[in-house]
Amino acid sequence: MPPADSATPEYRRIAVFGGVYSNYLALAAALDDARRRGVEACFCLGDMGAFGPHPDRVFPLLRDFGVHCIQGNYDNSIARGLDDCQCGYTDPRDNHFARLSYRYTFAHTNPDNRAWLGTLPTALRLQLGNYRLLLCHGSPRQMNEFLWESTTSSAFLDYLMRQYDTDVILATHTGIKWHRALEGGRHFVNAGVLGRPENDGRPNVWYALLTLAQSASEGLVTADPALQVEFIPVSYDHEQLAAQMRAEQLPDEFVATVRTGWWTTCLEVLPQKERRCGRF
Amino acid sequence: MQFPSIPLAHLDDLWFQVSGTVCNLACTHCFISCSPHNHSFGFLDFETIRTNLEESVALGVKEYYFTGGEPFLHPRMTEILELTLRYGPATVLTNGTVFKDHWLQRLRAAEDASTYSLEFRVSMDGYTPEANDALRGHGTFERILRGVRQLLDHGFLPILTVTPANHEDDPHLFERFVRLLRENGYDRPRLKFLPTLRIGAEAKRGRGYDEHERVTPEMMIGYDQARLVCNHSRVVTDRGVYVCPILLEAPDARLGDSLTEALAPFALAHQPCHTCYQYGALCANASSRQRDT
């Protein structure tokens, strides 16, 4: 974890992507969208591979666009050549699909890209105006910690802000976006993921756009006039992705998620409120 | 003998022994021997819970858990959960046999009005009446399933929590419980399996721990302490704050009168610590389990 007082780059508008899960088509669409919106930099919070087809197609996009990346648990496993993705399911069905996904991704990620994943930092600090931002994968204290909206108290988020001496924490890992404004102008943002839709019956994916507003008079409507957090829906050719997943013989259950927007696997870790929103 | 000392890394999970050791059932494998007549620990009063919830905010507690005994024997349980959902997510561990529909109606409304989830963990320990009732008492299989259906009727998605003391060698246990729940109208079954804790009533029903079943300092080398309940939890009882919900009968497990007095490290001197060490994440929900990296 980089210290809070080290020299940190400053921005006014940034795009933050969650897990890519090999969905290079959604990543390309998100990068185009972010560029059109005039972002100064794009950040990716890790988990480049998993779930989707052709994992190596993600890396040139990340490099060509100069995306600042941090390491997720999947990246950590791939880089270290571990046996699994460190998701830790107990449901045998979830474990079955997690294994299929991990083996495919590991086998189709070339050694150079594996090595590159191993070089990524586990966190980044930057400034958005006066706001100190801390970017991580699961939580600042643990790469594969799930921070769900319905099981994370504000008291705990306040604790993390104090402990890590920051004003804004950005994370991913759960697959579902959320934002909570805390007392004292602090924010927690789960950026969602680009890799798969978020269990709401719609095939689009999401990223987070953070903008430093000059003042409320610019017409930005937000609870905190200085920092605007928006979630941006990204449509992409999900039928093309589904066709490629089928051609690669990835599970029909994964293909169904891409096409329908409903999660079909790895549901065990969802808390009740989040689980209730889905179909399965 | 030297035992590893485990610091409290952070108080993630605050437990309340809300109904003490008082339960409407007297399960033969209960690790704290709860029953209608066991008053070793009593009900927590409402103000104690409120005070601890307030105190927990400054400590940055992430989630709240309620256990017993049977929590829904507490006359103010609905009110307690309604209050808790203003502070954070709540999970209640219940045997599912005493629900009243108007309680569940109020609780569903409270959850809808809250940012946070209210999770129900319902204990059932066999997928047949014979296997379950041998542990939990005659007729409980049907009563538990009725409780699950009541929760489903109110839109809750209960987590069936299974200590499979009578099915320990069944490799298809998970699938069998999934089938049972589906047959009872639960189309998205959620399950949590627990190991047998060989203390309390279980030590008489099955076997106690063998002498070698202890955690030694050598065993902690390379081990992730976050897997241990005492690394991130404490439990409030009517007799003070204890290290975890398992060791209530151990005098040294009582760490203080209040939460702030109970933040000291704890020595893994007890044999159930060996089970906690082996299985890890014993008490947490799957959505919050601490995992190795």
Coordinates of C-alpha atoms in Angstrom, one line a residue:
Chain A
M1 CA 0.0 0.0 0.0
P2 CA 1.6 3.3 -1.0
P3 CA 1.8 5.9 1.8
A4 CA -0.7 8.7 1.7
D5 CA 2.0 11.4 1.7
S6 CA 4.0 10.2 -1.3
A7 CA 3.9 12.4 -4.4
T8 CA 0.6 11.6 -6.2
P9 CA -0.5 12.5 -9.6
E10 CA -3.4 15.0 -9.9
Y11 CA -6.5 14.8 -12.2
R12 CA -9.8 16.5 -12.6
R13 CA -11.7 13.7 -14.5
I14 CA -11.0 10.0 -14.5
A15 CA -12.6 6.8 -15.6
V16 CA -12.4 3.8 -13.3
F17 CA -13.0 0.3 -14.6
G18 CA -13.6 -2.8 -12.5
G19 CA -12.9 -6.4 -13.5
V20 CA -12.5 -7.0 -17.3
Y21 CA -12.9 -10.8 -17.2
S22 CA -11.5 -11.1 -20.7
N23 CA -14.3 -9.0 -22.1
Y24 CA -12.1 -7.1 -24.6
L25 CA -15.1 -5.9 -26.6
A26 CA -16.6 -4.2 -23.5
L27 CA -13.2 -2.8 -22.6
A28 CA -12.8 -1.3 -26.1
A29 CA -16.3 0.3 -25.9
A30 CA -15.6 1.7 -22.4
L31 CA -12.3 3.2 -23.5
D32 CA -14.0 4.9 -26.5
D33 CA -16.7 6.2 -24.3
A34 CA -14.3 7.5 -21.6
R35 CA -12.2 9.2 -24.3
R36 CA -15.3 10.9 -25.7
R37 CA -16.1 12.2 -22.3
G38 CA -12.7 13.8 -22.0
V39 CA -11.1 11.9 -19.2
E40 CA -7.5 12.6 -18.4
A41 CA -6.7 9.0 -17.4
C42 CA -8.3 5.6 -17.2
F43 CA -7.7 3.2 -14.3
C44 CA -8.5 -0.5 -14.1
L45 CA -8.9 -2.2 -10.7
G46 CA -7.8 -5.7 -11.7
D47 CA -9.1 -9.1 -12.7
M48 CA -8.2 -8.8 -16.4
G49 CA -9.0 -12.4 -17.1
A50 CA -11.8 -14.9 -16.2
F51 CA -15.2 -15.8 -17.6
G52 CA -14.7 -14.5 -21.2
P53 CA -12.8 -15.7 -24.3
H54 CA -9.3 -14.9 -25.6
P55 CA -7.8 -13.4 -22.5
D56 CA -4.7 -12.1 -24.4
R57 CA -6.9 -9.6 -26.3
V58 CA -7.3 -7.5 -23.3
F59 CA -3.6 -6.6 -22.8
P60 CA -2.9 -4.6 -26.0
L61 CA -6.0 -2.4 -25.3
L62 CA -4.8 -1.7 -21.7
R63 CA -1.3 -0.8 -23.0
D64 CA -2.3 1.1 -26.1
F65 CA -4.6 3.3 -24.1
G66 CA -2.1 3.7 -21.2
V67 CA -4.6 2.4 -18.7
H68 CA -3.2 2.5 -15.1
C69 CA -3.8 -1.0 -13.8
I70 CA -3.7 -2.6 -10.4
Q71 CA -3.7 -6.3 -9.5
G72 CA -6.8 -8.3 -8.7
N73 CA -6.9 -11.8 -7.1
Y74 CA -7.3 -13.4 -10.5
D75 CA -4.2 -11.6 -11.8
N76 CA -2.4 -12.6 -8.7
S77 CA -3.2 -16.3 -9.2
I78 CA -2.4 -16.3 -12.9
A79 CA 0.9 -14.5 -12.3
R80 CA 1.9 -16.9 -9.6
G81 CA 0.7 -20.0 -11.4
L82 CA -1.6 -20.9 -8.5
D83 CA -4.2 -23.7 -8.8
D84 CA -7.2 -21.5 -8.5
C85 CA -8.6 -18.0 -8.6
Q86 CA -8.6 -17.5 -4.8
C87 CA -12.4 -16.9 -4.9
G88 CA -12.9 -19.5 -2.2
Y89 CA -16.4 -20.8 -3.0
T90 CA -17.9 -23.7 -1.0
D91 CA -20.8 -24.5 -3.3
P92 CA -19.5 -27.4 -5.5
R93 CA -21.4 -26.0 -8.5
D94 CA -19.7 -22.6 -8.1
N95 CA -16.4 -24.3 -7.7
H96 CA -16.9 -26.3 -10.8
F97 CA -17.5 -23.2 -12.9
A98 CA -14.7 -21.3 -11.2
R99 CA -12.3 -24.1 -12.1
L100 CA -13.4 -24.2 -15.7
S101 CA -13.0 -20.5 -16.1
Y102 CA -9.6 -20.4 -14.3
R103 CA -8.1 -23.3 -16.3
Y104 CA -9.2 -21.8 -19.6
T105 CA -7.9 -18.3 -18.7
F106 CA -4.5 -19.6 -17.4
A107 CA -4.0 -21.8 -20.5
H108 CA -4.8 -18.9 -22.9
T109 CA -2.8 -16.2 -21.2
N110 CA 0.7 -16.0 -22.7
P111 CA 3.7 -16.0 -20.4
D112 CA 4.6 -12.4 -21.1
N113 CA 1.2 -11.3 -20.0
R114 CA 1.3 -13.5 -17.0
A115 CA 4.5 -11.9 -16.0
W116 CA 3.1 -8.4 -16.6
L117 CA 0.2 -9.2 -14.2
G118 CA 2.8 -10.0 -11.6
T119 CA 4.3 -6.6 -11.9
L120 CA 1.1 -4.7 -11.2
P121 CA 0.8 -2.8 -7.9
T122 CA -2.0 -3.8 -5.5
A123 CA -3.1 -0.3 -4.9
L124 CA -2.7 3.2 -6.3
R125 CA -3.0 6.7 -4.8
L126 CA -3.9 9.8 -6.7
Q127 CA -5.5 13.2 -6.3
L128 CA -8.7 14.6 -7.8
G129 CA -8.4 18.2 -6.8
N130 CA -8.2 18.2 -3.0
Y131 CA -9.6 14.7 -2.8
R132 CA -7.1 11.9 -2.0
L133 CA -8.1 8.7 -3.8
L134 CA -7.1 5.2 -3.0
L135 CA -7.7 2.5 -5.7
C136 CA -7.7 -1.1 -4.8
H137 CA -9.3 -4.4 -5.9
G138 CA -11.4 -5.8 -3.1
S139 CA -10.6 -3.6 -0.1
P140 CA -7.5 -1.6 0.9
R141 CA -6.7 -4.3 3.5
Q142 CA -7.4 -7.5 1.5
M143 CA -7.3 -8.0 -2.2
N144 CA -10.2 -10.5 -2.3
E145 CA -12.5 -9.0 0.3
F146 CA -16.0 -8.5 -0.8
L147 CA -17.5 -5.1 0.0
W148 CA -21.1 -5.4 -0.9
E149 CA -23.5 -2.5 -0.5
S150 CA -25.8 -4.4 1.8
T151 CA -23.2 -5.9 4.0
T152 CA -20.8 -3.0 4.5
S153 CA -21.7 -0.6 7.3
S154 CA -20.8 3.1 7.0
A155 CA -18.9 2.8 10.3
F156 CA -16.6 0.2 8.6
L157 CA -16.1 2.5 5.6
D158 CA -15.2 5.4 7.9
Y159 CA -12.7 3.1 9.6
L160 CA -11.1 2.3 6.3
M161 CA -10.9 5.9 5.4
R162 CA -9.2 6.7 8.7
Q163 CA -6.9 3.7 8.6
Y164 CA -5.7 4.3 5.1
D165 CA -5.7 8.1 5.4
T166 CA -7.8 8.8 2.3
D167 CA -11.0 10.6 1.2
V168 CA -12.2 8.3 -1.5
I169 CA -11.8 4.5 -1.8
L170 CA -12.4 2.8 -5.2
A171 CA -12.8 -0.9 -5.4
T172 CA -14.4 -3.7 -7.5
H173 CA -14.4 -7.5 -6.9
T174 CA -18.1 -8.0 -6.2
G175 CA -19.3 -7.3 -9.8
I176 CA -22.0 -4.9 -8.7
K177 CA -21.5 -1.1 -8.6
W178 CA -22.4 1.1 -5.7
H179 CA -21.5 4.5 -4.2
R180 CA -22.0 5.8 -0.7
A181 CA -21.3 9.4 0.3
L182 CA -20.0 9.4 3.9
E183 CA -19.8 12.2 6.4
G184 CA -17.0 14.7 6.0
G185 CA -17.2 14.6 2.2
R186 CA -15.7 11.1 1.9
H187 CA -16.8 8.5 -0.6
F188 CA -16.7 4.8 -1.2
V189 CA -17.2 3.7 -4.8
N190 CA -17.4 0.2 -6.1
A191 CA -16.9 0.8 -9.8
G192 CA -18.7 -2.4 -10.9
V193 CA -17.1 -4.5 -13.7
L194 CA -16.7 -4.4 -17.4
G195 CA -16.5 -8.2 -17.6
R196 CA -20.1 -9.2 -17.2
P197 CA -23.5 -7.5 -16.7
E198 CA -24.5 -6.9 -13.2
N199 CA -27.4 -9.4 -12.6
D200 CA -30.2 -7.0 -13.5
G201 CA -31.5 -8.5 -16.7
R202 CA -29.7 -6.1 -19.0
P203 CA -26.7 -7.0 -21.1
N204 CA -24.8 -3.7 -20.7
V205 CA -21.9 -3.3 -18.3
W206 CA -20.7 -0.3 -16.2
Y207 CA -17.8 1.9 -15.3
A208 CA -17.4 4.8 -12.9
L209 CA -16.6 8.4 -14.0
L210 CA -15.3 10.7 -11.3
T211 CA -15.3 14.4 -12.1
L212 CA -14.1 17.3 -10.0
A213 CA -16.7 20.0 -10.5
Q214 CA -15.6 23.6 -10.5
S215 CA -18.7 24.7 -8.7
A216 CA -22.4 24.0 -8.3
S217 CA -23.1 26.8 -10.7
E218 CA -21.8 24.6 -13.6
G219 CA -25.1 22.7 -13.3
L220 CA -23.7 19.5 -11.9
V221 CA -26.3 18.0 -9.5
T222 CA -24.7 16.1 -6.7
A223 CA -24.9 15.8 -3.0
D224 CA -21.3 17.0 -2.8
P225 CA -20.7 19.8 -5.3
A226 CA -17.0 19.2 -5.5
L227 CA -16.9 15.6 -6.5
Q228 CA -19.3 14.0 -9.0
V229 CA -19.5 10.2 -9.1
E230 CA -21.4 8.8 -12.1
F231 CA -21.9 5.3 -13.3
I232 CA -21.8 5.0 -17.0
P233 CA -23.6 2.2 -18.8
V234 CA -21.6 0.6 -21.6
S235 CA -23.3 -1.3 -24.5
Y236 CA -21.1 -3.5 -26.7
D237 CA -21.6 -6.3 -29.1
H238 CA -22.5 -8.9 -26.5
E239 CA -23.8 -11.3 -29.1
Q240 CA -20.4 -11.3 -30.7
L241 CA -18.8 -12.0 -27.4
A242 CA -21.4 -14.8 -26.7
A243 CA -20.6 -16.4 -30.1
Q244 CA -16.9 -16.3 -29.4
M245 CA -17.5 -17.9 -26.0
R246 CA -19.4 -20.7 -27.6
A247 CA -16.7 -21.2 -30.2
E248 CA -14.2 -21.5 -27.3
Q249 CA -16.5 -24.0 -25.6
L250 CA -16.9 -21.9 -22.5
P251 CA -19.9 -23.0 -20.4
D252 CA -23.4 -22.3 -21.7
E253 CA -24.1 -20.8 -18.3
F254 CA -21.5 -18.0 -18.9
V255 CA -22.9 -17.4 -22.4
A256 CA -26.4 -17.1 -21.0
T257 CA -25.2 -14.4 -18.5
V258 CA -23.6 -12.3 -21.3
R259 CA -26.8 -12.6 -23.4
T260 CA -29.4 -12.1 -20.7
G261 CA -27.8 -10.0 -18.0
W262 CA -28.7 -12.5 -15.3
W263 CA -25.9 -14.3 -13.3
T264 CA -26.2 -18.0 -13.5
T265 CA -23.1 -19.0 -11.5
C266 CA -21.0 -18.0 -8.5
L267 CA -24.1 -16.8 -6.7
E268 CA -23.1 -18.2 -3.3
V269 CA -21.3 -15.0 -2.2
L270 CA -24.2 -12.7 -2.9
P271 CA -25.8 -11.2 0.2
Q272 CA -29.6 -11.5 0.4
K273 CA -30.5 -8.0 -1.0
E274 CA -28.2 -8.4 -4.0
R275 CA -29.3 -12.0 -4.5
R276 CA -32.9 -11.0 -4.5
C277 CA -32.3 -8.6 -7.4
G278 CA -31.3 -11.5 -9.7
R279 CA -33.3 -14.2 -11.3
F280 CA -31.3 -17.2 -9.9
Chain B
M1 CA 2.3 -25.5 27.2
Q2 CA 2.6 -22.5 24.9
F3 CA -0.4 -21.3 22.9
P4 CA -0.5 -18.8 20.1
S5 CA -1.8 -15.4 21.0
I6 CA -4.1 -13.9 18.4
P7 CA -4.6 -10.1 18.3
L8 CA -7.9 -8.6 17.3
A9 CA -6.9 -7.2 13.9
H10 CA -10.2 -5.3 13.7
L11 CA -13.6 -5.7 15.1
D12 CA -15.4 -6.6 11.9
D13 CA -18.2 -8.8 13.4
L14 CA -20.0 -7.9 16.6
W15 CA -22.0 -10.8 18.0
F16 CA -24.9 -10.6 20.5
Q17 CA -25.7 -13.6 22.6
V18 CA -29.2 -12.2 22.6
S19 CA -31.1 -15.0 24.2
G20 CA -28.2 -16.4 26.3
T21 CA -28.3 -20.2 26.5
V22 CA -32.1 -20.3 26.5
C23 CA -33.6 -22.3 23.7
N24 CA -37.0 -24.0 23.0
L25 CA -35.0 -27.0 21.7
A26 CA -32.4 -29.1 23.5
C27 CA -30.2 -30.4 20.6
T28 CA -28.0 -33.3 21.5
H29 CA -25.0 -31.8 19.7
C30 CA -25.3 -28.2 21.0
F31 CA -21.8 -27.0 21.8
I32 CA -23.1 -24.7 24.6
S33 CA -25.8 -27.2 25.7
C34 CA -28.7 -24.7 25.2
S35 CA -32.2 -25.8 26.4
P36 CA -35.3 -24.4 27.9
H37 CA -33.7 -24.8 31.3
N38 CA -30.2 -23.6 30.7
H39 CA -30.0 -20.1 32.2
S40 CA -26.2 -19.9 32.4
F41 CA -26.5 -16.9 30.1
G42 CA -29.7 -14.9 30.1
F43 CA -31.4 -12.5 27.7
L44 CA -29.6 -9.3 26.8
D45 CA -31.6 -6.3 27.7
F46 CA -32.5 -3.8 25.0
E47 CA -30.5 -1.0 26.4
T48 CA -27.3 -3.1 26.6
I49 CA -27.8 -3.8 22.9
R50 CA -28.4 -0.2 22.0
T51 CA -25.3 0.9 24.0
N52 CA -23.1 -1.6 22.3
L53 CA -24.4 -0.6 18.9
E54 CA -23.6 3.0 19.6
E55 CA -20.1 2.0 20.9
S56 CA -19.5 -0.1 17.8
V57 CA -19.7 2.8 15.4
A58 CA -16.5 4.4 16.6
L59 CA -14.9 0.9 16.4
G60 CA -15.8 0.6 12.8
V61 CA -17.8 -2.6 13.1
K62 CA -18.8 -4.0 9.7
E63 CA -21.6 -6.5 10.6
Y64 CA -23.8 -7.6 13.5
Y65 CA -24.8 -11.2 14.3
F66 CA -27.4 -12.4 16.8
T67 CA -27.3 -15.9 18.3
G68 CA -28.4 -17.8 21.4
G69 CA -30.1 -20.1 22.4
E70 CA -33.0 -19.2 20.1
P71 CA -33.0 -15.5 19.5
F72 CA -36.7 -15.3 18.7
L73 CA -37.5 -16.3 22.3
H74 CA -36.4 -12.8 23.2
P75 CA -39.5 -10.7 23.6
R76 CA -38.0 -7.7 21.8
M77 CA -36.2 -9.5 19.0
T78 CA -38.1 -7.8 16.2
E79 CA -37.4 -4.4 17.7
I80 CA -33.7 -5.3 18.2
L81 CA -33.3 -6.2 14.6
E82 CA -35.1 -3.1 13.4
L83 CA -32.7 -1.0 15.5
T84 CA -29.6 -2.9 14.3
L85 CA -30.5 -2.3 10.6
R86 CA -30.0 1.4 11.2
Y87 CA -26.4 0.7 12.1
G88 CA -25.4 -2.0 9.6
P89 CA -26.1 -5.5 8.2
A90 CA -27.6 -8.0 10.6
T91 CA -27.6 -11.8 10.6
V92 CA -29.7 -13.8 13.0
L93 CA -29.0 -17.5 13.8
T94 CA -32.3 -19.2 14.5
N95 CA -33.8 -22.7 14.6
G96 CA -36.7 -21.4 12.6
T97 CA -39.4 -23.0 14.8
V98 CA -41.0 -20.1 16.6
F99 CA -41.6 -17.4 13.9
K100 CA -44.8 -15.4 13.9
D101 CA -45.8 -14.0 10.6
H102 CA -46.4 -10.5 11.9
W103 CA -42.7 -10.5 13.2
L104 CA -41.5 -11.4 9.7
Q105 CA -43.7 -8.8 8.1
R106 CA -42.2 -6.1 10.3
L107 CA -38.7 -7.3 9.6
R108 CA -39.2 -7.4 5.9
A109 CA -40.4 -3.8 6.1
A110 CA -37.4 -2.9 8.2
E111 CA -35.0 -4.5 5.7
D112 CA -36.7 -2.8 2.8
A113 CA -36.3 0.6 4.5
S114 CA -32.6 -0.1 5.2
T115 CA -29.5 -0.1 3.1
Y116 CA -28.5 -3.3 4.7
S117 CA -29.4 -7.0 4.4
L118 CA -31.1 -8.9 7.2
E119 CA -29.9 -12.5 6.8
F120 CA -31.6 -15.5 8.5
R121 CA -29.5 -18.5 9.1
V122 CA -31.8 -21.4 9.9
S123 CA -30.2 -24.5 11.5
M124 CA -31.1 -27.9 10.1
D125 CA -28.8 -30.9 10.6
G126 CA -30.3 -33.7 8.5
Y127 CA -32.0 -34.0 5.1
T128 CA -34.3 -36.6 6.5
P129 CA -36.6 -36.4 9.5
E130 CA -34.8 -39.3 11.1
A131 CA -31.3 -37.7 10.8
N132 CA -32.4 -34.2 11.8
D133 CA -34.7 -35.1 14.6
A134 CA -32.2 -37.4 16.2
L135 CA -30.1 -34.3 16.9
R136 CA -32.7 -31.5 17.1
G137 CA -35.7 -33.3 18.6
H138 CA -38.8 -35.1 17.5
G139 CA -40.8 -33.2 14.9
T140 CA -38.3 -30.5 14.3
F141 CA -37.6 -31.4 10.7
E142 CA -41.1 -30.4 9.7
R143 CA -41.2 -27.4 11.9
I144 CA -37.9 -26.1 10.5
L145 CA -39.2 -26.5 6.9
R146 CA -42.3 -24.7 7.9
G147 CA -40.1 -21.8 9.2
V148 CA -38.1 -21.8 5.9
R149 CA -41.4 -21.5 4.0
Q150 CA -42.6 -18.7 6.3
L151 CA -39.3 -16.8 5.5
L152 CA -39.8 -17.4 1.8
D153 CA -43.4 -16.2 2.0
H154 CA -42.0 -12.9 3.3
G155 CA -39.4 -12.6 0.6
F156 CA -36.4 -13.6 2.7
L157 CA -33.8 -16.0 1.3
P158 CA -32.7 -18.0 4.3
I159 CA -29.3 -19.7 4.6
L160 CA -29.8 -23.2 5.8
T161 CA -27.0 -23.9 8.2
V162 CA -26.0 -27.5 8.6
T163 CA -23.9 -29.3 11.1
P164 CA -24.0 -32.7 9.5
A165 CA -23.1 -34.8 12.6
N166 CA -25.2 -37.7 11.3
H167 CA -24.1 -37.4 7.6
E168 CA -20.3 -36.7 8.0
D169 CA -19.3 -39.2 5.3
D170 CA -21.9 -38.4 2.7
P171 CA -20.1 -36.9 -0.4
H172 CA -23.4 -35.7 -1.9
L173 CA -24.6 -33.8 1.1
F174 CA -24.7 -30.5 -0.6
E175 CA -26.8 -31.7 -3.5
R176 CA -29.2 -33.6 -1.1
F177 CA -29.9 -30.4 0.9
V178 CA -30.3 -28.4 -2.3
R179 CA -32.9 -30.9 -3.5
L180 CA -34.7 -30.8 -0.2
L181 CA -35.0 -27.1 -0.3
R182 CA -36.1 -27.0 -3.9
E183 CA -38.8 -29.6 -3.1
N184 CA -40.0 -27.1 -0.5
G185 CA -40.4 -24.2 -2.9
Y186 CA -37.0 -22.6 -2.4
D187 CA -35.7 -22.0 -6.0
R188 CA -32.4 -20.4 -5.0
P189 CA -31.2 -22.5 -2.0
R190 CA -28.4 -21.0 0.1
L191 CA -26.4 -23.3 2.4
K192 CA -23.7 -23.1 5.0
F193 CA -22.0 -26.1 6.4
L194 CA -20.4 -26.1 9.9
P195 CA -18.1 -28.6 11.5
T196 CA -19.0 -30.4 14.7
L197 CA -17.7 -28.6 17.8
R198 CA -16.9 -31.4 20.3
I199 CA -17.8 -29.6 23.5
G200 CA -21.0 -29.1 25.5
A201 CA -23.8 -31.6 24.8
E202 CA -21.9 -32.9 21.7
A203 CA -19.0 -34.1 23.9
K204 CA -21.5 -36.5 25.5
R205 CA -23.4 -37.4 22.3
G206 CA -20.4 -38.0 20.1
R207 CA -16.9 -37.7 21.4
G208 CA -14.8 -35.0 23.0
Y209 CA -11.6 -33.7 21.6
D210 CA -8.5 -35.8 21.6
E211 CA -5.6 -34.4 23.5
H212 CA -3.6 -33.7 20.4
E213 CA -6.3 -31.5 18.9
R214 CA -4.8 -28.2 20.0
V215 CA -3.3 -25.3 18.1
T216 CA 0.4 -24.9 18.7
P217 CA 2.7 -21.9 17.9
E218 CA 4.4 -23.9 15.1
M219 CA 1.0 -24.4 13.4
M220 CA 0.6 -20.6 13.0
I221 CA 3.7 -20.3 10.8
G222 CA 2.4 -19.3 7.4
Y223 CA -1.2 -19.4 8.6
D224 CA -3.6 -16.5 7.8
Q225 CA -5.0 -15.4 11.2
A226 CA -7.9 -13.8 9.5
R227 CA -9.4 -17.3 9.2
L228 CA -9.9 -17.3 13.0
V229 CA -13.1 -15.9 14.5
C230 CA -11.2 -14.2 17.4
N231 CA -9.1 -12.2 14.9
H232 CA -12.1 -10.1 13.9
S233 CA -15.0 -10.8 16.3
R234 CA -16.3 -10.4 19.9
V235 CA -19.6 -11.4 21.5
V236 CA -21.7 -9.4 23.9
T237 CA -23.4 -11.5 26.6
D238 CA -25.4 -10.6 29.8
R239 CA -22.2 -11.6 31.7
G240 CA -19.8 -9.5 29.8
V241 CA -17.9 -9.5 26.5
Y242 CA -16.5 -12.8 25.4
V243 CA -14.0 -13.6 22.7
C244 CA -16.3 -15.7 20.4
P245 CA -19.7 -17.3 20.5
I246 CA -18.2 -20.8 20.9
L247 CA -16.2 -20.5 24.1
L248 CA -18.8 -19.2 26.4
E249 CA -18.2 -21.8 29.0
A250 CA -14.4 -21.0 29.3
P251 CA -13.7 -18.5 32.1
D252 CA -10.7 -17.0 30.3
A253 CA -12.9 -16.3 27.2
R254 CA -14.5 -13.5 29.1
L255 CA -12.4 -10.5 28.2
G256 CA -14.2 -7.6 29.9
D257 CA -17.3 -5.8 30.9
S258 CA -17.5 -3.6 27.8
L259 CA -16.3 -3.8 24.2
T260 CA -13.4 -1.4 24.7
E261 CA -12.2 -3.7 27.5
A262 CA -12.4 -6.7 25.3
L263 CA -10.0 -5.8 22.5
A264 CA -7.0 -7.6 23.9
P265 CA -5.3 -10.6 22.2
F266 CA -6.6 -14.1 23.0
A267 CA -4.6 -17.2 23.5
L268 CA -5.8 -20.3 21.5
A269 CA -5.7 -22.5 24.6
H270 CA -9.0 -24.3 23.9
Q271 CA -9.6 -27.4 21.8
P272 CA -12.5 -25.9 19.8
C273 CA -9.8 -23.4 18.6
H274 CA -8.4 -26.4 16.7
T275 CA -11.7 -26.8 14.8
C276 CA -11.8 -23.0 14.0
Y277 CA -8.2 -23.3 12.8
Q278 CA -8.9 -26.3 10.6
Y279 CA -12.0 -25.0 9.0
G280 CA -11.6 -21.2 9.1
A281 CA -14.3 -18.6 8.7
L282 CA -16.5 -20.7 10.9
C283 CA -19.1 -18.2 11.9
A284 CA -19.2 -15.7 9.0
N285 CA -21.6 -15.7 6.1
A286 CA -20.2 -16.6 2.6
S287 CA -20.7 -13.0 1.5
S288 CA -18.3 -11.8 4.1
R289 CA -15.9 -14.6 4.7
Q290 CA -12.3 -13.7 5.2
R291 CA -10.2 -15.5 2.6
D292 CA -6.6 -16.2 2.2
T293 CA -4.5 -14.5 -0.5

